[in-house]
mmCIF file with all atom_site columns, C-alpha atoms in Angstrom:
data_model
loop_
_atom_site.group_PDB
_atom_site.id
_atom_site.type_symbol
_atom_site.label_atom_id
_atom_site.label_alt_id
_atom_site.label_comp_id
_atom_site.label_asym_id
_atom_site.label_entity_id
_atom_site.label_seq_id
_atom_site.pdbx_PDB_ins_code
_atom_site.Cartn_x
_atom_site.Cartn_y
_atom_site.Cartn_z
_atom_site.occupancy
_atom_site.B_iso_or_equiv
_atom_site.pdbx_formal_charge
_atom_site.auth_seq_id
_atom_site.auth_comp_id
_atom_site.auth_asym_id
_atom_site.auth_atom_id
_atom_site.pdbx_PDB_model_num
ATOM 1   C CA . LYS A 1 1   ? -11.822 8.373   14.507  1.00 61.00 ? 1   LYS A CA 1
ATOM 2   C CA . ALA A 1 2   ? -10.638 10.000  11.717  1.00 75.00 ? 2   ALA A CA 1
ATOM 3   C CA . GLY A 1 3   ? -8.594  8.161   9.135   1.00 92.00 ? 3   GLY A CA 1
ATOM 4   C CA . VAL A 1 4   ? -5.281  9.691   7.627   1.00 96.00 ? 4   VAL A CA 1
ATOM 5   C CA . THR A 1 5   ? -6.000  13.115  6.434   1.00 96.00 ? 5   THR A CA 1
ATOM 6   C CA . GLN A 1 6   ? -3.295  14.150  3.145   1.00 97.00 ? 6   GLN A CA 1
ATOM 7   C CA . THR A 1 7   ? -3.020  17.588  2.526   1.00 96.00 ? 7   THR A CA 1
ATOM 8   C CA . PRO A 1 8   ? -3.299  19.237  -0.680  1.00 97.00 ? 8   PRO A CA 1
ATOM 9   C CA . ARG A 1 9   ? -5.471  16.520  -2.602  1.00 95.00 ? 9   ARG A CA 1
ATOM 10  C CA . TYR A 1 10  ? -3.529  18.300  -5.921  1.00 97.00 ? 10  TYR A CA 1
ATOM 11  C CA . LEU A 1 11  ? -1.048  19.669  -6.806  1.00 97.00 ? 11  LEU A CA 1
ATOM 12  C CA . ILE A 1 12  ? 0.359   21.223  -9.747  1.00 97.00 ? 12  ILE A CA 1
ATOM 13  C CA . LYS A 1 13  ? 4.373   22.258  -10.353 1.00 97.00 ? 13  LYS A CA 1
ATOM 14  C CA . THR A 1 14  ? 6.737   22.586  -13.093 1.00 97.00 ? 14  THR A CA 1
ATOM 15  C CA . ARG A 1 15  ? 9.846   20.974  -13.788 1.00 97.00 ? 15  ARG A CA 1
ATOM 16  C CA . GLY A 1 16  ? 13.007  22.116  -11.178 1.00 97.00 ? 16  GLY A CA 1
ATOM 17  C CA . GLN A 1 17  ? 10.508  23.481  -8.420  1.00 97.00 ? 17  GLN A CA 1
ATOM 18  C CA . GLN A 1 18  ? 9.812   21.816  -4.953  1.00 97.00 ? 18  GLN A CA 1
ATOM 19  C CA . VAL A 1 19  ? 7.101   20.617  -3.436  1.00 98.00 ? 19  VAL A CA 1
ATOM 20  C CA . THR A 1 20  ? 6.009   19.515  0.244   1.00 98.00 ? 20  THR A CA 1
ATOM 21  C CA . LEU A 1 21  ? 2.901   17.578  1.011   1.00 98.00 ? 21  LEU A CA 1
ATOM 22  C CA . SER A 1 22  ? 1.378   16.894  4.951   1.00 98.00 ? 22  SER A CA 1
ATOM 23  C CA . CYS A 1 23  ? 0.180   13.754  6.180   1.00 98.00 ? 23  CYS A CA 1
ATOM 24  C CA . SER A 1 24  ? -2.206  13.744  9.678   1.00 98.00 ? 24  SER A CA 1
ATOM 25  C CA . PRO A 1 25  ? -1.998  10.312  10.758  1.00 97.00 ? 25  PRO A CA 1
ATOM 26  C CA . ILE A 1 26  ? -4.724  7.900   12.496  1.00 96.00 ? 26  ILE A CA 1
ATOM 27  C CA . SER A 1 27  ? -4.863  9.414   16.154  1.00 94.00 ? 27  SER A CA 1
ATOM 28  C CA . GLY A 1 28  ? -2.543  7.644   17.998  1.00 92.00 ? 28  GLY A CA 1
ATOM 29  C CA . HIS A 1 29  ? -0.234  6.098   15.178  1.00 93.00 ? 29  HIS A CA 1
ATOM 30  C CA . ARG A 1 30  ? 2.943   6.951   15.606  1.00 93.00 ? 30  ARG A CA 1
ATOM 31  C CA . SER A 1 31  ? 4.634   6.021   12.851  1.00 95.00 ? 31  SER A CA 1
ATOM 32  C CA . VAL A 1 32  ? 4.314   7.079   9.167   1.00 97.00 ? 32  VAL A CA 1
ATOM 33  C CA . SER A 1 33  ? 4.797   5.812   5.707   1.00 96.00 ? 33  SER A CA 1
ATOM 34  C CA . TRP A 1 34  ? 5.004   7.551   2.593   1.00 98.00 ? 34  TRP A CA 1
ATOM 35  C CA . TYR A 1 35  ? 4.764   5.950   -0.660  1.00 98.00 ? 35  TYR A CA 1
ATOM 36  C CA . GLN A 1 36  ? 4.347   6.251   -4.479  1.00 98.00 ? 36  GLN A CA 1
ATOM 37  C CA . GLN A 1 37  ? 1.992   5.285   -6.941  1.00 97.00 ? 37  GLN A CA 1
ATOM 38  C CA . THR A 1 38  ? 3.121   5.355   -10.600 1.00 96.00 ? 38  THR A CA 1
ATOM 39  C CA . PRO A 1 39  ? 1.665   3.182   -13.238 1.00 93.00 ? 39  PRO A CA 1
ATOM 40  C CA . GLY A 1 40  ? 4.723   2.099   -14.600 1.00 91.00 ? 40  GLY A CA 1
ATOM 41  C CA . GLN A 1 41  ? 6.342   1.655   -11.412 1.00 93.00 ? 41  GLN A CA 1
ATOM 42  C CA . GLY A 1 42  ? 3.268   0.131   -9.920  1.00 94.00 ? 42  GLY A CA 1
ATOM 43  C CA . LEU A 1 43  ? 3.465   1.865   -5.527  1.00 97.00 ? 43  LEU A CA 1
ATOM 44  C CA . GLN A 1 44  ? 6.747   1.665   -4.537  1.00 97.00 ? 44  GLN A CA 1
ATOM 45  C CA . PHE A 1 45  ? 7.825   2.448   -0.692  1.00 96.00 ? 45  PHE A CA 1
ATOM 46  C CA . LEU A 1 46  ? 9.834   5.648   0.110   1.00 97.00 ? 46  LEU A CA 1
ATOM 47  C CA . PHE A 1 47  ? 10.693  6.140   3.603   1.00 96.00 ? 47  PHE A CA 1
ATOM 48  C CA . GLU A 1 48  ? 9.199   5.189   7.187   1.00 95.00 ? 48  GLU A CA 1
ATOM 49  C CA . TYR A 1 49  ? 9.149   7.829   10.530  1.00 96.00 ? 49  TYR A CA 1
ATOM 50  C CA . PHE A 1 50  ? 8.708   7.212   14.266  1.00 94.00 ? 50  PHE A CA 1
ATOM 51  C CA . SER A 1 51  ? 9.765   9.707   16.921  1.00 93.00 ? 51  SER A CA 1
ATOM 52  C CA . GLU A 1 52  ? 10.973  11.899  14.439  1.00 95.00 ? 52  GLU A CA 1
ATOM 53  C CA . THR A 1 53  ? 13.201  10.245  12.979  1.00 95.00 ? 53  THR A CA 1
ATOM 54  C CA . GLN A 1 54  ? 13.382  8.429   9.046   1.00 95.00 ? 54  GLN A CA 1
ATOM 55  C CA . ARG A 1 55  ? 13.078  4.736   10.406  1.00 93.00 ? 55  ARG A CA 1
ATOM 56  C CA . ASN A 1 56  ? 12.971  2.699   7.732   1.00 93.00 ? 56  ASN A CA 1
ATOM 57  C CA . LYS A 1 57  ? 14.289  3.830   3.582   1.00 94.00 ? 57  LYS A CA 1
ATOM 58  C CA . GLY A 1 58  ? 13.080  3.228   0.030   1.00 94.00 ? 58  GLY A CA 1
ATOM 59  C CA . ASN A 1 59  ? 15.303  3.189   -2.721  1.00 94.00 ? 59  ASN A CA 1
ATOM 60  C CA . PHE A 1 60  ? 14.683  6.670   -3.956  1.00 96.00 ? 60  PHE A CA 1
ATOM 61  C CA . PRO A 1 61  ? 17.172  9.870   -4.575  1.00 96.00 ? 61  PRO A CA 1
ATOM 62  C CA . GLY A 1 62  ? 18.214  11.940  -1.731  1.00 96.00 ? 62  GLY A CA 1
ATOM 63  C CA . ARG A 1 63  ? 15.646  14.446  -4.118  1.00 97.00 ? 63  ARG A CA 1
ATOM 64  C CA . PHE A 1 64  ? 13.069  12.515  -1.805  1.00 98.00 ? 64  PHE A CA 1
ATOM 65  C CA . SER A 1 65  ? 13.052  13.719  2.132   1.00 97.00 ? 65  SER A CA 1
ATOM 66  C CA . GLY A 1 66  ? 10.619  13.842  4.732   1.00 97.00 ? 66  GLY A CA 1
ATOM 67  C CA . ARG A 1 67  ? 10.649  14.188  8.922   1.00 97.00 ? 67  ARG A CA 1
ATOM 68  C CA . GLN A 1 68  ? 8.096   14.279  11.497  1.00 97.00 ? 68  GLN A CA 1
ATOM 69  C CA . PHE A 1 69  ? 6.654   16.334  14.356  1.00 97.00 ? 69  PHE A CA 1
ATOM 70  C CA . SER A 1 70  ? 6.307   15.337  16.999  1.00 96.00 ? 70  SER A CA 1
ATOM 71  C CA . ASN A 1 71  ? 2.734   15.538  16.919  1.00 95.00 ? 71  ASN A CA 1
ATOM 72  C CA . SER A 1 72  ? 3.692   12.563  14.481  1.00 95.00 ? 72  SER A CA 1
ATOM 73  C CA . ARG A 1 73  ? 2.387   15.064  11.783  1.00 97.00 ? 73  ARG A CA 1
ATOM 74  C CA . SER A 1 74  ? 4.293   14.537  8.969   1.00 98.00 ? 74  SER A CA 1
ATOM 75  C CA . GLU A 1 75  ? 6.404   16.248  5.822   1.00 98.00 ? 75  GLU A CA 1
ATOM 76  C CA . MET A 1 76  ? 7.694   14.883  2.148   1.00 98.00 ? 76  MET A CA 1
ATOM 77  C CA . ASN A 1 77  ? 8.984   17.177  0.273   1.00 98.00 ? 77  ASN A CA 1
ATOM 78  C CA . VAL A 1 78  ? 10.796  16.862  -3.225  1.00 98.00 ? 78  VAL A CA 1
ATOM 79  C CA . SER A 1 79  ? 12.940  19.061  -4.317  1.00 96.00 ? 79  SER A CA 1
ATOM 80  C CA . THR A 1 80  ? 14.326  19.539  -8.029  1.00 96.00 ? 80  THR A CA 1
ATOM 81  C CA . LEU A 1 81  ? 10.893  18.129  -9.943  1.00 97.00 ? 81  LEU A CA 1
ATOM 82  C CA . GLU A 1 82  ? 11.007  16.222  -12.504 1.00 97.00 ? 82  GLU A CA 1
ATOM 83  C CA . LEU A 1 83  ? 8.373   15.357  -14.998 1.00 96.00 ? 83  LEU A CA 1
ATOM 84  C CA . GLY A 1 84  ? 8.573   11.794  -13.396 1.00 96.00 ? 84  GLY A CA 1
ATOM 85  C CA . ASP A 1 85  ? 7.822   12.357  -10.194 1.00 97.00 ? 85  ASP A CA 1
ATOM 86  C CA . SER A 1 86  ? 4.347   13.157  -11.196 1.00 98.00 ? 86  SER A CA 1
ATOM 87  C CA . ALA A 1 87  ? 2.298   10.672  -8.938  1.00 98.00 ? 87  ALA A CA 1
ATOM 88  C CA . LEU A 1 88  ? 0.049   9.608   -6.286  1.00 97.00 ? 88  LEU A CA 1
ATOM 89  C CA . TYR A 1 89  ? 1.750   9.806   -3.295  1.00 97.00 ? 89  TYR A CA 1
ATOM 90  C CA . LEU A 1 90  ? 0.276   8.110   -0.047  1.00 97.00 ? 90  LEU A CA 1
ATOM 91  C CA . CYS A 1 91  ? 0.487   8.062   3.226   1.00 97.00 ? 91  CYS A CA 1
ATOM 92  C CA . ALA A 1 92  ? -0.125  5.369   6.034   1.00 96.00 ? 92  ALA A CA 1
ATOM 93  C CA . SER A 1 93  ? 0.043   5.141   9.354   1.00 96.00 ? 93  SER A CA 1
ATOM 94  C CA . LYS A 1 94  ? 0.088   2.321   11.755  1.00 93.00 ? 94  LYS A CA 1
ATOM 95  C CA . SER A 1 95  ? 0.773   2.786   15.932  1.00 87.00 ? 95  SER A CA 1
ATOM 96  C CA . GLU A 1 96  ? 3.921   1.507   15.823  1.00 82.00 ? 96  GLU A CA 1
ATOM 97  C CA . PRO A 1 97  ? 7.214   0.989   13.716  1.00 78.00 ? 97  PRO A CA 1
ATOM 98  C CA . TYR A 1 98  ? 8.704   -2.527  13.066  1.00 75.00 ? 98  TYR A CA 1
ATOM 99  C CA . SER A 1 99  ? 5.619   -4.461  13.060  1.00 75.00 ? 99  SER A CA 1
ATOM 100 C CA . ASN A 1 100 ? 3.324   -6.232  11.174  1.00 76.00 ? 100 ASN A CA 1
ATOM 101 C CA . GLN A 1 101 ? 0.374   -4.232  12.247  1.00 84.00 ? 101 GLN A CA 1
ATOM 102 C CA . PRO A 1 102 ? -1.991  -2.924  8.667   1.00 89.00 ? 102 PRO A CA 1
ATOM 103 C CA . GLN A 1 103 ? -0.351  0.383   7.580   1.00 92.00 ? 103 GLN A CA 1
ATOM 104 C CA . HIS A 1 104 ? -3.775  2.437   7.135   1.00 94.00 ? 104 HIS A CA 1
ATOM 105 C CA . PHE A 1 105 ? -3.853  4.911   4.106   1.00 95.00 ? 105 PHE A CA 1
ATOM 106 C CA . GLY A 1 106 ? -4.857  8.532   3.089   1.00 95.00 ? 106 GLY A CA 1
ATOM 107 C CA . ASP A 1 107 ? -6.505  9.788   0.161   1.00 93.00 ? 107 ASP A CA 1
ATOM 108 C CA . GLY A 1 108 ? -3.754  10.739  -1.052  1.00 95.00 ? 108 GLY A CA 1
ATOM 109 C CA . THR A 1 109 ? -1.964  13.870  -2.854  1.00 97.00 ? 109 THR A CA 1
ATOM 110 C CA . ARG A 1 110 ? -2.121  13.995  -6.588  1.00 97.00 ? 110 ARG A CA 1
ATOM 111 C CA . LEU A 1 111 ? 0.916   15.663  -7.644  1.00 98.00 ? 111 LEU A CA 1
ATOM 112 C CA . SER A 1 112 ? 1.719   16.859  -11.776 1.00 97.00 ? 112 SER A CA 1
ATOM 113 C CA . ILE A 1 113 ? 4.730   18.153  -13.175 1.00 97.00 ? 113 ILE A CA 1
ATOM 114 C CA . LEU A 1 114 ? 4.178   20.042  -16.744 1.00 93.00 ? 114 LEU A CA 1
ATOM 115 C CA . ALA B 2 1   ? 13.220  -8.520  -8.853  1.00 60.00 ? 1   ALA B CA 1
ATOM 116 C CA . GLN B 2 2   ? 9.477   -8.419  -8.300  1.00 71.00 ? 2   GLN B CA 1
ATOM 117 C CA . LYS B 2 3   ? 8.785   -9.886  -4.781  1.00 93.00 ? 3   LYS B CA 1
ATOM 118 C CA . VAL B 2 4   ? 4.729   -9.737  -5.279  1.00 97.00 ? 4   VAL B CA 1
ATOM 119 C CA . THR B 2 5   ? 2.940   -11.110 -8.565  1.00 97.00 ? 5   THR B CA 1
ATOM 120 C CA . GLN B 2 6   ? -0.449  -10.608 -9.716  1.00 97.00 ? 6   GLN B CA 1
ATOM 121 C CA . ALA B 2 7   ? -0.625  -12.218 -12.899 1.00 94.00 ? 7   ALA B CA 1
ATOM 122 C CA . GLN B 2 8   ? -3.792  -10.956 -13.958 1.00 97.00 ? 8   GLN B CA 1
ATOM 123 C CA . THR B 2 9   ? -3.493  -6.984  -14.678 1.00 96.00 ? 9   THR B CA 1
ATOM 124 C CA . GLU B 2 10  ? -7.807  -7.672  -15.694 1.00 97.00 ? 10  GLU B CA 1
ATOM 125 C CA . ILE B 2 11  ? -10.471 -8.724  -14.883 1.00 97.00 ? 11  ILE B CA 1
ATOM 126 C CA . SER B 2 12  ? -13.500 -8.113  -16.232 1.00 97.00 ? 12  SER B CA 1
ATOM 127 C CA . VAL B 2 13  ? -17.093 -10.407 -14.886 1.00 97.00 ? 13  VAL B CA 1
ATOM 128 C CA . VAL B 2 14  ? -20.904 -9.756  -14.259 1.00 97.00 ? 14  VAL B CA 1
ATOM 129 C CA . GLU B 2 15  ? -22.239 -9.077  -11.496 1.00 97.00 ? 15  GLU B CA 1
ATOM 130 C CA . LYS B 2 16  ? -22.811 -12.220 -9.555  1.00 97.00 ? 16  LYS B CA 1
ATOM 131 C CA . GLU B 2 17  ? -20.243 -14.507 -10.824 1.00 97.00 ? 17  GLU B CA 1
ATOM 132 C CA . ASP B 2 18  ? -17.456 -15.596 -8.369  1.00 97.00 ? 18  ASP B CA 1
ATOM 133 C CA . VAL B 2 19  ? -13.676 -13.883 -9.566  1.00 97.00 ? 19  VAL B CA 1
ATOM 134 C CA . THR B 2 20  ? -10.758 -15.359 -7.772  1.00 97.00 ? 20  THR B CA 1
ATOM 135 C CA . LEU B 2 21  ? -7.616  -13.027 -7.751  1.00 98.00 ? 21  LEU B CA 1
ATOM 136 C CA . ASP B 2 22  ? -3.645  -14.463 -7.949  1.00 97.00 ? 22  ASP B CA 1
ATOM 137 C CA . CYS B 2 23  ? -0.916  -13.045 -5.943  1.00 97.00 ? 23  CYS B CA 1
ATOM 138 C CA . VAL B 2 24  ? 2.146   -14.824 -6.054  1.00 97.00 ? 24  VAL B CA 1
ATOM 139 C CA . TYR B 2 25  ? 5.171   -13.688 -3.876  1.00 97.00 ? 25  TYR B CA 1
ATOM 140 C CA . GLU B 2 26  ? 9.267   -14.952 -2.755  1.00 96.00 ? 26  GLU B CA 1
ATOM 141 C CA . THR B 2 27  ? 10.934  -14.535 0.030   1.00 94.00 ? 27  THR B CA 1
ATOM 142 C CA . ARG B 2 28  ? 13.606  -15.901 2.040   1.00 91.00 ? 28  ARG B CA 1
ATOM 143 C CA . ASP B 2 29  ? 12.033  -15.291 5.568   1.00 90.00 ? 29  ASP B CA 1
ATOM 144 C CA . THR B 2 30  ? 10.809  -16.991 7.624   1.00 89.00 ? 30  THR B CA 1
ATOM 145 C CA . THR B 2 31  ? 8.302   -14.851 9.045   1.00 89.00 ? 31  THR B CA 1
ATOM 146 C CA . TYR B 2 32  ? 6.592   -12.546 6.605   1.00 92.00 ? 32  TYR B CA 1
ATOM 147 C CA . TYR B 2 33  ? 2.729   -10.964 6.755   1.00 93.00 ? 33  TYR B CA 1
ATOM 148 C CA . LEU B 2 34  ? 0.726   -10.862 3.656   1.00 94.00 ? 34  LEU B CA 1
ATOM 149 C CA . PHE B 2 35  ? -1.832  -8.223  3.334   1.00 95.00 ? 35  PHE B CA 1
ATOM 150 C CA . TRP B 2 36  ? -5.030  -7.644  0.774   1.00 97.00 ? 36  TRP B CA 1
ATOM 151 C CA . TYR B 2 37  ? -5.376  -3.576  0.109   1.00 97.00 ? 37  TYR B CA 1
ATOM 152 C CA . LYS B 2 38  ? -8.241  -2.394  -1.802  1.00 97.00 ? 38  LYS B CA 1
ATOM 153 C CA . GLN B 2 39  ? -8.319  0.878   -4.129  1.00 96.00 ? 39  GLN B CA 1
ATOM 154 C CA . PRO B 2 40  ? -10.730 1.701   -5.111  1.00 93.00 ? 40  PRO B CA 1
ATOM 155 C CA . PRO B 2 41  ? -11.389 5.350   -7.983  1.00 88.00 ? 41  PRO B CA 1
ATOM 156 C CA . SER B 2 42  ? -11.303 7.720   -5.094  1.00 85.00 ? 42  SER B CA 1
ATOM 157 C CA . GLY B 2 43  ? -7.214  6.488   -4.160  1.00 87.00 ? 43  GLY B CA 1
ATOM 158 C CA . GLU B 2 44  ? -7.438  5.841   -1.144  1.00 89.00 ? 44  GLU B CA 1
ATOM 159 C CA . LEU B 2 45  ? -6.008  1.842   -0.229  1.00 93.00 ? 45  LEU B CA 1
ATOM 160 C CA . VAL B 2 46  ? -8.551  -0.034  1.761   1.00 94.00 ? 46  VAL B CA 1
ATOM 161 C CA . PHE B 2 47  ? -6.790  -2.337  3.906   1.00 93.00 ? 47  PHE B CA 1
ATOM 162 C CA . LEU B 2 48  ? -9.127  -5.924  3.249   1.00 94.00 ? 48  LEU B CA 1
ATOM 163 C CA . ILE B 2 49  ? -6.428  -8.649  5.569   1.00 92.00 ? 49  ILE B CA 1
ATOM 164 C CA . ARG B 2 50  ? -3.726  -9.822  7.041   1.00 91.00 ? 50  ARG B CA 1
ATOM 165 C CA . ARG B 2 51  ? -2.110  -12.991 7.325   1.00 91.00 ? 51  ARG B CA 1
ATOM 166 C CA . ASN B 2 52  ? 1.181   -14.188 8.756   1.00 89.00 ? 52  ASN B CA 1
ATOM 167 C CA . SER B 2 53  ? 3.571   -16.724 7.789   1.00 90.00 ? 53  SER B CA 1
ATOM 168 C CA . PHE B 2 54  ? 2.220   -19.401 9.929   1.00 88.00 ? 54  PHE B CA 1
ATOM 169 C CA . ASP B 2 55  ? -1.223  -19.289 9.973   1.00 84.00 ? 55  ASP B CA 1
ATOM 170 C CA . GLU B 2 56  ? -2.330  -20.893 6.791   1.00 81.00 ? 56  GLU B CA 1
ATOM 171 C CA . GLN B 2 57  ? -5.773  -21.048 7.249   1.00 81.00 ? 57  GLN B CA 1
ATOM 172 C CA . ASN B 2 58  ? -7.719  -20.265 5.047   1.00 82.00 ? 58  ASN B CA 1
ATOM 173 C CA . GLU B 2 59  ? -10.440 -17.082 6.066   1.00 84.00 ? 59  GLU B CA 1
ATOM 174 C CA . ILE B 2 60  ? -13.601 -16.055 5.081   1.00 85.00 ? 60  ILE B CA 1
ATOM 175 C CA . SER B 2 61  ? -15.420 -12.601 5.581   1.00 87.00 ? 61  SER B CA 1
ATOM 176 C CA . GLY B 2 62  ? -18.796 -12.247 4.266   1.00 92.00 ? 62  GLY B CA 1
ATOM 177 C CA . ARG B 2 63  ? -18.379 -12.782 0.183   1.00 94.00 ? 63  ARG B CA 1
ATOM 178 C CA . TYR B 2 64  ? -14.486 -12.708 0.389   1.00 94.00 ? 64  TYR B CA 1
ATOM 179 C CA . SER B 2 65  ? -11.832 -15.185 0.724   1.00 93.00 ? 65  SER B CA 1
ATOM 180 C CA . TRP B 2 66  ? -8.634  -15.935 1.364   1.00 93.00 ? 66  TRP B CA 1
ATOM 181 C CA . ASN B 2 67  ? -6.552  -18.941 0.214   1.00 94.00 ? 67  ASN B CA 1
ATOM 182 C CA . PHE B 2 68  ? -2.751  -19.285 1.885   1.00 94.00 ? 68  PHE B CA 1
ATOM 183 C CA . GLN B 2 69  ? -0.427  -21.885 0.547   1.00 93.00 ? 69  GLN B CA 1
ATOM 184 C CA . LYS B 2 70  ? 3.208   -21.647 1.032   1.00 92.00 ? 70  LYS B CA 1
ATOM 185 C CA . SER B 2 71  ? 3.883   -24.788 -0.587  1.00 92.00 ? 71  SER B CA 1
ATOM 186 C CA . THR B 2 72  ? 3.271   -22.306 -3.552  1.00 94.00 ? 72  THR B CA 1
ATOM 187 C CA . SER B 2 73  ? 4.155   -19.373 -2.717  1.00 95.00 ? 73  SER B CA 1
ATOM 188 C CA . SER B 2 74  ? 0.266   -17.707 -2.817  1.00 96.00 ? 74  SER B CA 1
ATOM 189 C CA . PHE B 2 75  ? -2.131  -16.118 -1.652  1.00 96.00 ? 75  PHE B CA 1
ATOM 190 C CA . ASN B 2 76  ? -5.019  -15.994 -3.690  1.00 96.00 ? 76  ASN B CA 1
ATOM 191 C CA . PHE B 2 77  ? -8.157  -13.908 -2.806  1.00 96.00 ? 77  PHE B CA 1
ATOM 192 C CA . THR B 2 78  ? -11.410 -14.809 -4.024  1.00 96.00 ? 78  THR B CA 1
ATOM 193 C CA . ILE B 2 79  ? -14.774 -12.824 -3.972  1.00 96.00 ? 79  ILE B CA 1
ATOM 194 C CA . THR B 2 80  ? -18.069 -15.006 -3.848  1.00 96.00 ? 80  THR B CA 1
ATOM 195 C CA . ALA B 2 81  ? -20.975 -13.490 -6.095  1.00 97.00 ? 81  ALA B CA 1
ATOM 196 C CA . SER B 2 82  ? -19.290 -10.275 -6.860  1.00 97.00 ? 82  SER B CA 1
ATOM 197 C CA . GLN B 2 83  ? -21.505 -6.763  -7.087  1.00 97.00 ? 83  GLN B CA 1
ATOM 198 C CA . VAL B 2 84  ? -20.027 -3.825  -8.944  1.00 96.00 ? 84  VAL B CA 1
ATOM 199 C CA . VAL B 2 85  ? -19.137 -2.288  -5.482  1.00 95.00 ? 85  VAL B CA 1
ATOM 200 C CA . ASP B 2 86  ? -16.142 -4.528  -5.694  1.00 96.00 ? 86  ASP B CA 1
ATOM 201 C CA . SER B 2 87  ? -14.772 -2.914  -9.110  1.00 97.00 ? 87  SER B CA 1
ATOM 202 C CA . ALA B 2 88  ? -11.606 -1.201  -7.896  1.00 97.00 ? 88  ALA B CA 1
ATOM 203 C CA . VAL B 2 89  ? -7.957  -2.051  -8.198  1.00 97.00 ? 89  VAL B CA 1
ATOM 204 C CA . TYR B 2 90  ? -6.577  -4.708  -5.713  1.00 98.00 ? 90  TYR B CA 1
ATOM 205 C CA . PHE B 2 91  ? -3.192  -5.177  -4.233  1.00 98.00 ? 91  PHE B CA 1
ATOM 206 C CA . CYS B 2 92  ? -1.232  -7.844  -3.241  1.00 98.00 ? 92  CYS B CA 1
ATOM 207 C CA . ALA B 2 93  ? 1.377   -7.026  -0.645  1.00 97.00 ? 93  ALA B CA 1
ATOM 208 C CA . LEU B 2 94  ? 4.708   -8.812  1.437   1.00 96.00 ? 94  LEU B CA 1
ATOM 209 C CA . SER B 2 95  ? 5.775   -7.225  4.570   1.00 93.00 ? 95  SER B CA 1
ATOM 210 C CA . GLU B 2 96  ? 9.336   -9.296  5.878   1.00 91.00 ? 96  GLU B CA 1
ATOM 211 C CA . THR B 2 97  ? 12.114  -8.261  8.830   1.00 85.00 ? 97  THR B CA 1
ATOM 212 C CA . ASN B 2 98  ? 14.364  -7.377  6.811   1.00 82.00 ? 98  ASN B CA 1
ATOM 213 C CA . SER B 2 99  ? 12.998  -4.607  4.698   1.00 85.00 ? 99  SER B CA 1
ATOM 214 C CA . GLY B 2 100 ? 11.964  -3.288  7.961   1.00 84.00 ? 100 GLY B CA 1
ATOM 215 C CA . TYR B 2 101 ? 8.055   -4.390  7.812   1.00 87.00 ? 101 TYR B CA 1
ATOM 216 C CA . ALA B 2 102 ? 8.110   -1.568  4.753   1.00 91.00 ? 102 ALA B CA 1
ATOM 217 C CA . LEU B 2 103 ? 5.129   -3.248  2.144   1.00 94.00 ? 103 LEU B CA 1
ATOM 218 C CA . ASN B 2 104 ? 6.652   -4.403  -1.171  1.00 95.00 ? 104 ASN B CA 1
ATOM 219 C CA . PHE B 2 105 ? 3.520   -4.477  -3.549  1.00 97.00 ? 105 PHE B CA 1
ATOM 220 C CA . GLY B 2 106 ? 2.491   -6.039  -6.642  1.00 97.00 ? 106 GLY B CA 1
ATOM 221 C CA . LYS B 2 107 ? 1.396   -4.220  -9.585  1.00 96.00 ? 107 LYS B CA 1
ATOM 222 C CA . GLY B 2 108 ? -2.739  -4.558  -8.784  1.00 97.00 ? 108 GLY B CA 1
ATOM 223 C CA . THR B 2 109 ? -5.421  -6.660  -10.520 1.00 98.00 ? 109 THR B CA 1
ATOM 224 C CA . SER B 2 110 ? -8.235  -3.606  -12.186 1.00 97.00 ? 110 SER B CA 1
ATOM 225 C CA . LEU B 2 111 ? -11.241 -6.264  -11.315 1.00 98.00 ? 111 LEU B CA 1
ATOM 226 C CA . LEU B 2 112 ? -14.508 -4.749  -13.139 1.00 97.00 ? 112 LEU B CA 1
ATOM 227 C CA . VAL B 2 113 ? -17.728 -6.146  -11.904 1.00 97.00 ? 113 VAL B CA 1
ATOM 228 C CA . THR B 2 114 ? -20.561 -5.139  -14.760 1.00 97.00 ? 114 THR B CA 1
ATOM 229 C CA . PRO B 2 115 ? -24.796 -5.520  -13.771 1.00 95.00 ? 115 PRO B CA 1
#
């Protein structure tokens, strides 16, 4: 079974630009979550999507948004990029939301803001 | 406030030594789950174990073992006879019903095992 696939693996952007990251969950998994990992703040929950609807949201500004498609693939978008948005963005999937099934993570997208 | 505390930032051991990674959590939920994940240099978080709040039985999986104690709000992870391949960052995480089951991670413990 293929794991969680994130593209691209690396991105370099400049301040003020916007970026879109993509995540394909494990086949059969319908819940997709996004996490941001930085050296200072560690791993922080961004949001979770299920059935094309945002089901849960962390404490991030509105510049961070996401969406999910009917095939469960998800994208996250960050607008008006700031230097502090430089991070590893991890996507995770599990079969159902509102459950404590283990989340399975992708390799992440490393975003660098110049 | 940090809900999951991993007090050890970095640990360095020599191969074949035993090592314990500490995790202390804080929650008001009566039903919650605890997880350990391993993050090798490649970046992917690898699931190791899940334990629910009603199951205080310790668990052993090969060289890995976990000690869950509700009385001290701790969920410690021991690697027996460590190997170089165990070198990674290990994260403890808490999942609560009132946070929609999102994972709340500790800061991680970086383990270096040298030959």
